[in-house]
Short mmCIF file of C-alpha atoms in Angstrom, two decimals:
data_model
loop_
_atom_site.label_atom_id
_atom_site.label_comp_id
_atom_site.label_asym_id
_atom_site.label_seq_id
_atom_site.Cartn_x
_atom_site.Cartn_y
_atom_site.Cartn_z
CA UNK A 867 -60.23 -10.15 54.87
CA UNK A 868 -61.10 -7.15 56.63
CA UNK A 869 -57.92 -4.85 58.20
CA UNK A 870 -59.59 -3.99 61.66
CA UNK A 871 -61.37 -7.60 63.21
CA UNK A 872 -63.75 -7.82 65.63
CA UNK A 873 -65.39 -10.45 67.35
CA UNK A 874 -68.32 -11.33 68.33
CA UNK A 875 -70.17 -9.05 65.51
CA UNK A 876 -73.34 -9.62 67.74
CA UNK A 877 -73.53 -11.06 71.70
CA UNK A 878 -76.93 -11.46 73.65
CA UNK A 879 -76.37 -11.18 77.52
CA UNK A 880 -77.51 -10.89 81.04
CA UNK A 881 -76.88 -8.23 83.55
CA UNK A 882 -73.88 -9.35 85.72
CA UNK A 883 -72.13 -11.42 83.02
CA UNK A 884 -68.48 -10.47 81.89
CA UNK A 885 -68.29 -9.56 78.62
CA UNK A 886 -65.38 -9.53 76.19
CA UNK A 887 -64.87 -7.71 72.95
CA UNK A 888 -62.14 -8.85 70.68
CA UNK A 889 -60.75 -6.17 67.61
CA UNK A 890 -57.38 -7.50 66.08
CA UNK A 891 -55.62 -5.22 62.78
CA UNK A 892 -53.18 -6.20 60.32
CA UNK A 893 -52.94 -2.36 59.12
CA UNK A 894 -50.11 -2.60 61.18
CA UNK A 895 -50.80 0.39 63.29
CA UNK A 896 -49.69 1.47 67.01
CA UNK A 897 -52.51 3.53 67.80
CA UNK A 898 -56.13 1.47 69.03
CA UNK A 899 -59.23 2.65 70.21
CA UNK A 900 -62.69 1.75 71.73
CA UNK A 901 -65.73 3.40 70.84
CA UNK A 902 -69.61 3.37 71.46
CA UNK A 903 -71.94 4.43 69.46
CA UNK A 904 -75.91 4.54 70.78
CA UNK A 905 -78.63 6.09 68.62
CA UNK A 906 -78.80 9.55 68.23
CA UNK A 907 -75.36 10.28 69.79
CA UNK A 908 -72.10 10.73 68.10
CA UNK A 909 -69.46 8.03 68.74
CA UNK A 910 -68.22 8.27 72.34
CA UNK A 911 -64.34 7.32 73.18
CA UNK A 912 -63.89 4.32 76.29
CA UNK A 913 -60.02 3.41 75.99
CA UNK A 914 -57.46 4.29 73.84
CA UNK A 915 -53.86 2.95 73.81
CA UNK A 916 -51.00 4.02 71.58
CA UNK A 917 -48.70 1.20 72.01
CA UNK A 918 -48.62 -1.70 73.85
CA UNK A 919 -47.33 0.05 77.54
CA UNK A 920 -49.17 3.17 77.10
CA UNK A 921 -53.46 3.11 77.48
CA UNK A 922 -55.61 5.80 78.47
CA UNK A 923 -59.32 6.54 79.40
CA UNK A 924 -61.72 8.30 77.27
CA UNK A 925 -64.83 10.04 78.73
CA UNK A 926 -66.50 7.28 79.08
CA UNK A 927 -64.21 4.49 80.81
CA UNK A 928 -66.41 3.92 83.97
CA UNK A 929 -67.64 0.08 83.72
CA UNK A 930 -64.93 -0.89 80.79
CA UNK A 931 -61.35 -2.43 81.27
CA UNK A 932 -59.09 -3.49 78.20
CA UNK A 933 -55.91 -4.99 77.42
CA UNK A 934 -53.67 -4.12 74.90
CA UNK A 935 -52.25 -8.10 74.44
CA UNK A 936 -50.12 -7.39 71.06
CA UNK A 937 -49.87 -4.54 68.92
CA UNK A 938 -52.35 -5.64 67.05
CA UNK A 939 -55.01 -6.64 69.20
CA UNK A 940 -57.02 -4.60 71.53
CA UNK A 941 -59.67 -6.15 74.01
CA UNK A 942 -62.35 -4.34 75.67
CA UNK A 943 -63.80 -6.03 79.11
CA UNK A 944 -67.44 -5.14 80.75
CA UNK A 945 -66.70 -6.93 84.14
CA UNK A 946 -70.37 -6.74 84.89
CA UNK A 947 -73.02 -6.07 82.21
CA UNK A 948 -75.85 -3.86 82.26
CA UNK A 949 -78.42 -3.24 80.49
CA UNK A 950 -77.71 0.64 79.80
CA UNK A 951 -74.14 -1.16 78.13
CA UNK A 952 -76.28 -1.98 75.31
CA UNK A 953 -74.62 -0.48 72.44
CA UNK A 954 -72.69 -0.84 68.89
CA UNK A 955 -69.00 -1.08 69.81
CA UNK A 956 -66.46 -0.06 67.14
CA UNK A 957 -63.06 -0.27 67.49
CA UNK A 958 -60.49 1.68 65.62
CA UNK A 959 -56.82 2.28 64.35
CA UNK A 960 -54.33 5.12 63.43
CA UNK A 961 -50.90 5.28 62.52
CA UNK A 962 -48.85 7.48 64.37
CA UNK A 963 -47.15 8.72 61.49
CA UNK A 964 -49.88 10.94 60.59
CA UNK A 965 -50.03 12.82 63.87
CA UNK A 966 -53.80 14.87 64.71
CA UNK A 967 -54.78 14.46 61.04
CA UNK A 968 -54.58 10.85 61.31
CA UNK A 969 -57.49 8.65 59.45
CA UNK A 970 -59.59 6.18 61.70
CA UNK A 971 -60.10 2.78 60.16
CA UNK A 972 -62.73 1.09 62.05
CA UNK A 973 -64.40 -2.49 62.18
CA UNK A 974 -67.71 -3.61 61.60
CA UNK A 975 -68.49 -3.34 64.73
CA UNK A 976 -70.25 -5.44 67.92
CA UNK A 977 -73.32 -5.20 68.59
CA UNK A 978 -73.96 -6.01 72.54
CA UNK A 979 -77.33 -6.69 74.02
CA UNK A 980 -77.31 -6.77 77.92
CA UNK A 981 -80.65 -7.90 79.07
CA UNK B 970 -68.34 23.46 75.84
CA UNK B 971 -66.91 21.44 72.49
CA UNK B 972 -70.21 20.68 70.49
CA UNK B 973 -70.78 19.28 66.93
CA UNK B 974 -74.20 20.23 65.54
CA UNK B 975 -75.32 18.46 62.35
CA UNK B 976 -78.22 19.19 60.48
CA UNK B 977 -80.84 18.08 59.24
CA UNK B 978 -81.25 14.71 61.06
CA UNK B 979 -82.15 12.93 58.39
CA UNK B 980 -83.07 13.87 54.27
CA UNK B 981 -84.86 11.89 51.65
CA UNK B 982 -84.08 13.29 48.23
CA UNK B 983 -84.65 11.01 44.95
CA UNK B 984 -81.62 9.83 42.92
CA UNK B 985 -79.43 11.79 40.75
CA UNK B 986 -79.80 14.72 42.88
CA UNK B 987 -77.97 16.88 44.85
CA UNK B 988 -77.88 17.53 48.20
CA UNK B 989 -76.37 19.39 50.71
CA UNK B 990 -75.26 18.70 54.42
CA UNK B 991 -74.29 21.49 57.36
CA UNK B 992 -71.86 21.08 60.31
CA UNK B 993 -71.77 23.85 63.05
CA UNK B 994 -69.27 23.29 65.82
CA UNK B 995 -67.74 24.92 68.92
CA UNK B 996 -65.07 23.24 69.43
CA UNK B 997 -61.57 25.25 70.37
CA UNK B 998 -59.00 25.86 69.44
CA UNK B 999 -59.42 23.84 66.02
CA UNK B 1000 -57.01 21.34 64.68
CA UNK B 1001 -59.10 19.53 61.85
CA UNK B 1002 -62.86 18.24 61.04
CA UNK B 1003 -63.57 15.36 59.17
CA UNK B 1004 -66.37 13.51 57.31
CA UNK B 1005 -67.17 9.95 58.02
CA UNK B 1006 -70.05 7.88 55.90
CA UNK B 1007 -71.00 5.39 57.47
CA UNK B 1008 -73.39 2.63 56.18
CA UNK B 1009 -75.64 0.97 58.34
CA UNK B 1010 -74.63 -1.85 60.77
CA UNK B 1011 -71.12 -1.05 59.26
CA UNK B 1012 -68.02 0.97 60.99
CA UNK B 1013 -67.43 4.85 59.51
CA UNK B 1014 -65.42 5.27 56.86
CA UNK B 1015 -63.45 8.75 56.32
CA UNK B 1016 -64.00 11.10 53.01
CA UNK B 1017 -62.07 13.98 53.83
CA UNK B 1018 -60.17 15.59 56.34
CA UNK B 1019 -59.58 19.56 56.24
CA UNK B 1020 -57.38 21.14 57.92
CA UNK B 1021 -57.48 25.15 58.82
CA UNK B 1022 -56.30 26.61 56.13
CA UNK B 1023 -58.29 24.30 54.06
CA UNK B 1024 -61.64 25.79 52.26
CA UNK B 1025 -62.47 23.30 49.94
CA UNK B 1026 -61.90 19.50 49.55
CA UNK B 1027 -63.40 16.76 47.12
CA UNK B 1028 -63.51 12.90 47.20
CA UNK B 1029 -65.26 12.07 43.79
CA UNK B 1030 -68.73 13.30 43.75
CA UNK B 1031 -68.66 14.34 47.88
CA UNK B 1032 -67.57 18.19 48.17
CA UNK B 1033 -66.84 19.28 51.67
CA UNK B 1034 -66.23 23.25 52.59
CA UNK B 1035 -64.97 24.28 55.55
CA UNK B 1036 -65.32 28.39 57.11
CA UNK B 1037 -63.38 28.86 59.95
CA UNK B 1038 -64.04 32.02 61.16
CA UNK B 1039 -67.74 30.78 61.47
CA UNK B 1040 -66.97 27.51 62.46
CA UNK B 1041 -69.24 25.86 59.58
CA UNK B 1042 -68.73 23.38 57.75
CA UNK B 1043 -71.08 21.67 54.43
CA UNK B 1044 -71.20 18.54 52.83
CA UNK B 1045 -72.17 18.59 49.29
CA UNK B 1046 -73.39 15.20 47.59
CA UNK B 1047 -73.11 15.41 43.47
CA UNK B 1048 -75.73 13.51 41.43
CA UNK B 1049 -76.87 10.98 44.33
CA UNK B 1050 -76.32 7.40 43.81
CA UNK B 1051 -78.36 4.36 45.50
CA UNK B 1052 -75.31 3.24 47.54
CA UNK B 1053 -74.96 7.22 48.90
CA UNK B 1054 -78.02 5.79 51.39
CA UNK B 1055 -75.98 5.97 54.90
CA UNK B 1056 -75.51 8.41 57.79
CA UNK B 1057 -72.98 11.06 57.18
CA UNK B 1058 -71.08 12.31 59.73
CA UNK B 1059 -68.76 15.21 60.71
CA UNK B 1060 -66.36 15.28 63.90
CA UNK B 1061 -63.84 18.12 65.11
CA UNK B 1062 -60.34 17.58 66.13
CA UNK B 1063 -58.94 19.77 69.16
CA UNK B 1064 -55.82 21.17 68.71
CA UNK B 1065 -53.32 19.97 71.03
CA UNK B 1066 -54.81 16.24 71.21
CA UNK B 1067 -54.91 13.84 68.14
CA UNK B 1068 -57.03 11.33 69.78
CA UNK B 1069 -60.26 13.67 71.23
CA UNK B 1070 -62.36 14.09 68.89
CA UNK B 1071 -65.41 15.26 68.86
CA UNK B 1072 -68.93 13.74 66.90
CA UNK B 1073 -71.68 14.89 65.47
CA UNK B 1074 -74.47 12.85 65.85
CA UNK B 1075 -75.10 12.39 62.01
CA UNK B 1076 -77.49 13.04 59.33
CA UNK B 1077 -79.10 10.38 57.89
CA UNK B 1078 -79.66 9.79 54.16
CA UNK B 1079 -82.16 8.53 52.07
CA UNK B 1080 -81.45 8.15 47.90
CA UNK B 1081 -84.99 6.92 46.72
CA UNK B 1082 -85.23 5.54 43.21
#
C-alpha cells in the first residue's frame, strides 16, 4: 500500500459543486501539504499544516479550505468549483525532524475536472 | 522576484545515452535545491537534495551539481534507461522557511529505444 493516500485519483464535476479531496499517510509524519500542479507551471502550494492545531495558506489559498481531521489525514475543500480549478492535486508529507532539508513524499495525485 | 528556470522544456535522446539538464534560479537567500522525477500521472519523487556547501551529489546513475555563486544548477543522466522517460524537476528552498519552496516548471524526457 502506498504511504501518502489520496482519494478520488480522478473526479468529473460541475461549476458550483463542493468538492472534497481526501490524502491520508501512514509515514507517520506531522507536516501535510496541498499542492496544484497545471501544465507548464511548477507545483503551486494551497494549505499547509504542521500539526493538527497549526495550518497555514500558501500563495494560492483563495477558493480552497481544508481540515487537518487526524495527524494523518489532510482534506482539501473547493466550496464552489470552477472550471479554472481544473488541475492535478498532490498532496504531500515531511517529517519535522529534518527541518528545511526535509524530503516531500507525495501521492499519486487527483486529478479534478470542473466543467 | 524568486524564479526557477529549467531548461530545455523537453529532450528526446535515444537509450544508453547521456544527457544533461540545467537549473538557473533567483531565489534568495538560498537554503537548498532539490531534484524531483516525476513520472507521468504519478506524484514527484526526490533524487537529491544539496545543500550550500554542497557541489556535487549522486543517486545511482543521476549526477546533480550545484554552483552557488552563479546560482546554477545541472542534472546529469548516466547511460539512459527506458524507465528514465519522466519530467525532471528542480525547486529552491528559501532560507528562513522550510515549507516555501519554489518550482521549476520541469523538463520533460524522452528515452527512445
Amino acid at each position: 500500500d502506498a504511504d501518502v493516500t489520496q482519494t478520488p485519483r480522478n473526479r468529473i464535476t460541475k461549476t458550483g459543486k463542493r468538492i472534497m479531496l481526501e490524502c491520508s499517510q501512514t509515514k507517520g509524519h506531522d507536516r501535510m501539504y496541498w499542492y496544484r500542479q497545471d501544465p507548464g507551471l511548477g507545483l503551486r502550494l494551497i494549505y499547509y499544516s504542521f500539526d493538527v492545531k497549526d495550518i497555514n495558506k500558501g500563495e494560492i489559498s483563495d477558493g480552497y479550505s481544508v481540515s487537518r481531521q487526524a495527524q494523518a489525514k489532510f482534506s482539501l475543500s473547493l466550496e464552489s468549483a470552477i472550471p479554472n480549478q481544473t488541475a492535478l492535486y498532490f498532496c504531500a508529507t515531511s517529517d519535522f525532524r529534518t527541518g528545511t532539508t526535509g524530503e516531500l513524499f507525495f501521492g499519486e495525485g487527483s486529478r479534478l475536472t470542473v466543467l | 522576484k524568486n524564479q526557477v528556470e529549467q531548461s530545455p522544456q523537453s529532450l528526446i535522446i535515444l537509450e544508453g545515452k547521456n544527457c544533461t539538464l540545467q537549473c538557473n534560479y533567483t531565489v534568495s537567500p538560498f537554503s537548498n535545491l532539490r531534484w524531483y522525477k516525476q513520472d507521468t500521472g504519478r506524484g514527484p519523487v526526490s533524487l537529491t537534495i544539496m545543500t550550500f556547501s554542497e557541489n556535487t551529489k549522486s543517486n545511482g546513475r543521476y549526477t546533480a551539481t550545484l554552483d552557488a555563486d552563479t546560482k546554477q544548477s545541472s542534472l546529469h543522466i548516466t547511460a539512459s534507461q527506458l524507465s528514465d522517460s519522466a519530467s525532471y524537476i528542480c525547486v529552491v528552498s528559501e532560507k528562513g522557511s522550510d515549507y516555501q519552496l519554489i518550482w521549476g516548471a520541469g523538463t520533460k524526457l524522452i528515452i527512445k529505444p
